[in-house]
């Protein structure tokens, strides 16, 4: 290859000289065989002596064939050489396909074939598991947050279109929210402790689909409505699906939990928490843990799984209604300036 | 298994590659959209409610 490179350049120089010659482009299509007359023309050009012309002919023919074998990687500008180069390239190409066919017909016995198929299945199963984890930990959050935004927008628009802003007769007595159909949203919950921009929609029912997985937190249908005497109990995911109650353990006594409905804003104040077993339904009763009592307080109970990523126990947070603002009076101070309230569009 | 698939696909390698990518995308979509939501409720970390016998 290296020894051939000298003559190759020479040949290129010779054939490149051809377009300038009076023979014209017609002599080109006929291929490298016509290098003879070509060199004759070059030989007749001034500055070339006859004896060297013969030598040049032999040399250039050899060089052209050498070039056609080596130079197919980068096509040379000369026409004659291109034809030779193309031929060489096609020869090399057929060589390549020969090699490929050989690898394609690789013999694989039944044992090796089975082992390979099993290995490929294992790898596929691993990929699917990884995809599941990605979906569960990452995608469900994205999907649920989007659903949450859409639903909050819907609620705000609905409330704006049907304003129900007359003050109740007694402003100190909270207006009890109207019950809604199962699987439909009726409120938006703000918890400043969970972040300035935290808000989640509140829907009716505690089914995983669609309420808890798509609609934020869900109200236990057997419990009270916001503002009602009794226990307004909601459930929410602590991990995945938008993780509405991810930071439930960060609540400190005195923290506000504001629930906005069509009628106004219910401010519940966090009091205490406990960790119970999953079947401890007494936490949902009007007086939590004392199911036989009727109660006179307006309690809110939030339930989420505990510890995170486990269903062994439930984390239960209790709050009590401490403030109520009719919708016409605007949002309470605790959330009025928060980015969450701005984002929801509640200022209108 | 995948070798057979690769050989069964028509066209030059670039076309095969494109078909493979489309197949993978379709598989991922079906899994994420239909299969995983069915499996997820049976996972041990998705239960946030308090219920009888839960």
PDB file of N, CA, C and O in Angstrom, chain A residues 257-292:
ATOM      1  N   UNK A 257     -53.956  23.742  57.407  1.00  0.00           N
ATOM      2  CA  UNK A 257     -54.344  22.955  56.240  1.00  0.00           C
ATOM      3  C   UNK A 257     -55.610  23.626  55.720  1.00  0.00           C
ATOM      4  O   UNK A 257     -56.632  23.614  56.395  1.00  0.00           O
ATOM      5  N   UNK A 258     -55.521  24.262  54.567  1.00  0.00           N
ATOM      6  CA  UNK A 258     -56.655  25.023  54.054  1.00  0.00           C
ATOM      7  C   UNK A 258     -57.324  24.225  52.945  1.00  0.00           C
ATOM      8  O   UNK A 258     -56.666  23.777  52.004  1.00  0.00           O
ATOM      9  N   UNK A 259     -58.632  24.037  53.086  1.00  0.00           N
ATOM     10  CA  UNK A 259     -59.394  23.355  52.048  1.00  0.00           C
ATOM     11  C   UNK A 259     -60.345  24.370  51.420  1.00  0.00           C
ATOM     12  O   UNK A 259     -61.179  24.953  52.102  1.00  0.00           O
ATOM     13  N   UNK A 260     -60.135  24.595  50.116  1.00  0.00           N
ATOM     14  CA  UNK A 260     -60.979  25.530  49.387  1.00  0.00           C
ATOM     15  C   UNK A 260     -62.066  24.747  48.664  1.00  0.00           C
ATOM     16  O   UNK A 260     -61.792  23.754  47.992  1.00  0.00           O
ATOM     17  N   UNK A 261     -63.308  25.207  48.826  1.00  0.00           N
ATOM     18  CA  UNK A 261     -64.402  24.596  48.069  1.00  0.00           C
ATOM     19  C   UNK A 261     -65.160  25.712  47.360  1.00  0.00           C
ATOM     20  O   UNK A 261     -64.758  26.891  47.418  1.00  0.00           O
ATOM     21  N   UNK A 262     -66.256  25.334  46.722  1.00  0.00           N
ATOM     22  CA  UNK A 262     -67.058  26.335  46.038  1.00  0.00           C
ATOM     23  C   UNK A 262     -67.554  27.398  47.007  1.00  0.00           C
ATOM     24  O   UNK A 262     -67.773  28.551  46.630  1.00  0.00           O
ATOM     25  N   UNK A 263     -67.702  27.022  48.278  1.00  0.00           N
ATOM     26  CA  UNK A 263     -68.326  27.934  49.247  1.00  0.00           C
ATOM     27  C   UNK A 263     -67.320  28.820  49.968  1.00  0.00           C
ATOM     28  O   UNK A 263     -67.670  29.898  50.434  1.00  0.00           O
ATOM     29  N   UNK A 264     -66.102  28.367  50.085  1.00  0.00           N
ATOM     30  CA  UNK A 264     -65.153  29.182  50.823  1.00  0.00           C
ATOM     31  C   UNK A 264     -63.929  28.394  51.233  1.00  0.00           C
ATOM     32  O   UNK A 264     -63.596  27.377  50.618  1.00  0.00           O
ATOM     33  N   UNK A 265     -63.268  28.896  52.274  1.00  0.00           N
ATOM     34  CA  UNK A 265     -62.000  28.320  52.701  1.00  0.00           C
ATOM     35  C   UNK A 265     -62.138  27.816  54.138  1.00  0.00           C
ATOM     36  O   UNK A 265     -62.499  28.586  55.029  1.00  0.00           O
ATOM     37  N   UNK A 266     -61.847  26.540  54.324  1.00  0.00           N
ATOM     38  CA  UNK A 266     -61.869  25.951  55.652  1.00  0.00           C
ATOM     39  C   UNK A 266     -60.442  25.804  56.115  1.00  0.00           C
ATOM     40  O   UNK A 266     -59.645  25.126  55.476  1.00  0.00           O
ATOM     41  N   UNK A 267     -60.107  26.474  57.197  1.00  0.00           N
ATOM     42  CA  UNK A 267     -58.756  26.349  57.724  1.00  0.00           C
ATOM     43  C   UNK A 267     -58.765  25.380  58.894  1.00  0.00           C
ATOM     44  O   UNK A 267     -59.382  25.640  59.923  1.00  0.00           O
ATOM     45  N   UNK A 268     -58.097  24.255  58.694  1.00  0.00           N
ATOM     46  CA  UNK A 268     -57.925  23.289  59.779  1.00  0.00           C
ATOM     47  C   UNK A 268     -56.520  23.470  60.329  1.00  0.00           C
ATOM     48  O   UNK A 268     -55.587  23.785  59.583  1.00  0.00           O
ATOM     49  N   UNK A 269     -56.387  23.292  61.622  1.00  0.00           N
ATOM     50  CA  UNK A 269     -55.078  23.446  62.250  1.00  0.00           C
ATOM     51  C   UNK A 269     -54.621  22.094  62.777  1.00  0.00           C
ATOM     52  O   UNK A 269     -55.355  21.419  63.508  1.00  0.00           O
ATOM     53  N   UNK A 270     -53.421  21.719  62.370  1.00  0.00           N
ATOM     54  CA  UNK A 270     -52.893  20.410  62.751  1.00  0.00           C
ATOM     55  C   UNK A 270     -52.684  20.334  64.256  1.00  0.00           C
ATOM     56  O   UNK A 270     -52.154  21.266  64.876  1.00  0.00           O
ATOM     57  N   UNK A 271     -53.119  19.217  64.829  1.00  0.00           N
ATOM     58  CA  UNK A 271     -52.975  19.033  66.279  1.00  0.00           C
ATOM     59  C   UNK A 271     -51.962  17.936  66.606  1.00  0.00           C
ATOM     60  O   UNK A 271     -50.988  18.180  67.304  1.00  0.00           O
ATOM     61  N   UNK A 272     -52.213  16.742  66.142  1.00  0.00           N
ATOM     62  CA  UNK A 272     -51.302  15.647  66.490  1.00  0.00           C
ATOM     63  C   UNK A 272     -51.412  14.530  65.465  1.00  0.00           C
ATOM     64  O   UNK A 272     -52.250  14.589  64.563  1.00  0.00           O
ATOM     65  N   UNK A 273     -50.559  13.560  65.617  1.00  0.00           N
ATOM     66  CA  UNK A 273     -50.595  12.433  64.683  1.00  0.00           C
ATOM     67  C   UNK A 273     -50.484  11.137  65.462  1.00  0.00           C
ATOM     68  O   UNK A 273     -50.136  11.125  66.648  1.00  0.00           O
ATOM     69  N   UNK A 274     -50.786  10.056  64.807  1.00  0.00           N
ATOM     70  CA  UNK A 274     -50.463   8.749  65.370  1.00  0.00           C
ATOM     71  C   UNK A 274     -50.258   7.768  64.233  1.00  0.00           C
ATOM     72  O   UNK A 274     -50.631   8.015  63.087  1.00  0.00           O
ATOM     73  N   UNK A 275     -49.636   6.661  64.594  1.00  0.00           N
ATOM     74  CA  UNK A 275     -49.364   5.617  63.603  1.00  0.00           C
ATOM     75  C   UNK A 275     -50.171   4.394  64.023  1.00  0.00           C
ATOM     76  O   UNK A 275     -50.078   3.942  65.168  1.00  0.00           O
ATOM     77  N   UNK A 276     -50.997   3.938  63.102  1.00  0.00           N
ATOM     78  CA  UNK A 276     -51.917   2.854  63.444  1.00  0.00           C
ATOM     79  C   UNK A 276     -51.773   1.724  62.426  1.00  0.00           C
ATOM     80  O   UNK A 276     -51.087   1.867  61.416  1.00  0.00           O
ATOM     81  N   UNK A 277     -52.454   0.633  62.714  1.00  0.00           N
ATOM     82  CA  UNK A 277     -52.480  -0.477  61.761  1.00  0.00           C
ATOM     83  C   UNK A 277     -53.494  -0.169  60.663  1.00  0.00           C
ATOM     84  O   UNK A 277     -54.409   0.636  60.858  1.00  0.00           O
ATOM     85  N   UNK A 278     -53.337  -0.817  59.519  1.00  0.00           N
ATOM     86  CA  UNK A 278     -54.189  -0.467  58.372  1.00  0.00           C
ATOM     87  C   UNK A 278     -55.683  -0.685  58.599  1.00  0.00           C
ATOM     88  O   UNK A 278     -56.499  -0.123  57.874  1.00  0.00           O
ATOM     89  N   UNK A 279     -56.053  -1.494  59.592  1.00  0.00           N
ATOM     90  CA  UNK A 279     -57.487  -1.736  59.775  1.00  0.00           C
ATOM     91  C   UNK A 279     -58.075  -0.933  60.934  1.00  0.00           C
ATOM     92  O   UNK A 279     -59.167  -1.241  61.407  1.00  0.00           O
ATOM     93  N   UNK A 280     -57.366   0.100  61.379  1.00  0.00           N
ATOM     94  CA  UNK A 280     -57.830   0.887  62.523  1.00  0.00           C
ATOM     95  C   UNK A 280     -58.878   1.908  62.081  1.00  0.00           C
ATOM     96  O   UNK A 280     -58.636   3.108  62.062  1.00  0.00           O
ATOM     97  N   UNK A 281     -60.065   1.414  61.725  1.00  0.00           N
ATOM     98  CA  UNK A 281     -61.080   2.324  61.185  1.00  0.00           C
ATOM     99  C   UNK A 281     -61.570   3.323  62.221  1.00  0.00           C
ATOM    100  O   UNK A 281     -62.226   4.301  61.865  1.00  0.00           O
ATOM    101  N   UNK A 282     -61.258   3.108  63.491  1.00  0.00           N
ATOM    102  CA  UNK A 282     -61.752   4.043  64.508  1.00  0.00           C
ATOM    103  C   UNK A 282     -61.134   5.432  64.359  1.00  0.00           C
ATOM    104  O   UNK A 282     -61.680   6.396  64.879  1.00  0.00           O
ATOM    105  N   UNK A 283     -60.042   5.552  63.624  1.00  0.00           N
ATOM    106  CA  UNK A 283     -59.466   6.890  63.433  1.00  0.00           C
ATOM    107  C   UNK A 283     -60.379   7.737  62.549  1.00  0.00           C
ATOM    108  O   UNK A 283     -60.245   8.958  62.509  1.00  0.00           O
ATOM    109  N   UNK A 284     -61.317   7.104  61.866  1.00  0.00           N
ATOM    110  CA  UNK A 284     -62.196   7.856  60.971  1.00  0.00           C
ATOM    111  C   UNK A 284     -63.491   8.269  61.650  1.00  0.00           C
ATOM    112  O   UNK A 284     -64.324   8.950  61.044  1.00  0.00           O
ATOM    113  N   UNK A 285     -63.697   7.846  62.868  1.00  0.00           N
ATOM    114  CA  UNK A 285     -64.973   8.154  63.525  1.00  0.00           C
ATOM    115  C   UNK A 285     -65.020   9.621  63.944  1.00  0.00           C
ATOM    116  O   UNK A 285     -64.002  10.320  63.974  1.00  0.00           O
ATOM    117  N   UNK A 286     -66.214  10.079  64.274  1.00  0.00           N
ATOM    118  CA  UNK A 286     -66.428  11.500  64.580  1.00  0.00           C
ATOM    119  C   UNK A 286     -65.499  11.985  65.682  1.00  0.00           C
ATOM    120  O   UNK A 286     -64.970  13.096  65.611  1.00  0.00           O
ATOM    121  N   UNK A 287     -65.314  11.156  66.680  1.00  0.00           N
ATOM    122  CA  UNK A 287     -64.271  11.427  67.671  1.00  0.00           C
ATOM    123  C   UNK A 287     -63.223  10.329  67.455  1.00  0.00           C
ATOM    124  O   UNK A 287     -63.454   9.179  67.802  1.00  0.00           O
ATOM    125  N   UNK A 288     -62.119  10.664  66.859  1.00  0.00           N
ATOM    126  CA  UNK A 288     -61.162   9.622  66.493  1.00  0.00           C
ATOM    127  C   UNK A 288     -60.784   8.746  67.678  1.00  0.00           C
ATOM    128  O   UNK A 288     -60.590   9.239  68.792  1.00  0.00           O
ATOM    129  N   UNK A 289     -60.709   7.484  67.445  1.00  0.00           N
ATOM    130  CA  UNK A 289     -60.377   6.437  68.409  1.00  0.00           C
ATOM    131  C   UNK A 289     -61.513   6.148  69.397  1.00  0.00           C
ATOM    132  O   UNK A 289     -61.416   5.224  70.183  1.00  0.00           O
ATOM    133  N   UNK A 290     -62.576   6.941  69.351  1.00  0.00           N
ATOM    134  CA  UNK A 290     -63.705   6.697  70.252  1.00  0.00           C
ATOM    135  C   UNK A 290     -64.972   6.586  69.399  1.00  0.00           C
ATOM    136  O   UNK A 290     -65.792   7.505  69.352  1.00  0.00           O
ATOM    137  N   UNK A 291     -65.164   5.484  68.725  1.00  0.00           N
ATOM    138  CA  UNK A 291     -66.237   5.368  67.738  1.00  0.00           C
ATOM    139  C   UNK A 291     -67.632   5.482  68.334  1.00  0.00           C
ATOM    140  O   UNK A 291     -68.585   5.744  67.604  1.00  0.00           O
ATOM    141  N   UNK A 292     -67.782   5.307  69.654  1.00  0.00           N
ATOM    142  CA  UNK A 292     -69.121   5.333  70.236  1.00  0.00           C
ATOM    143  C   UNK A 292     -69.587   6.752  70.546  1.00  0.00           C
ATOM    144  O   UNK A 292     -70.763   6.956  70.858  1.00  0.00           O
TER     145      UNK A 292
END
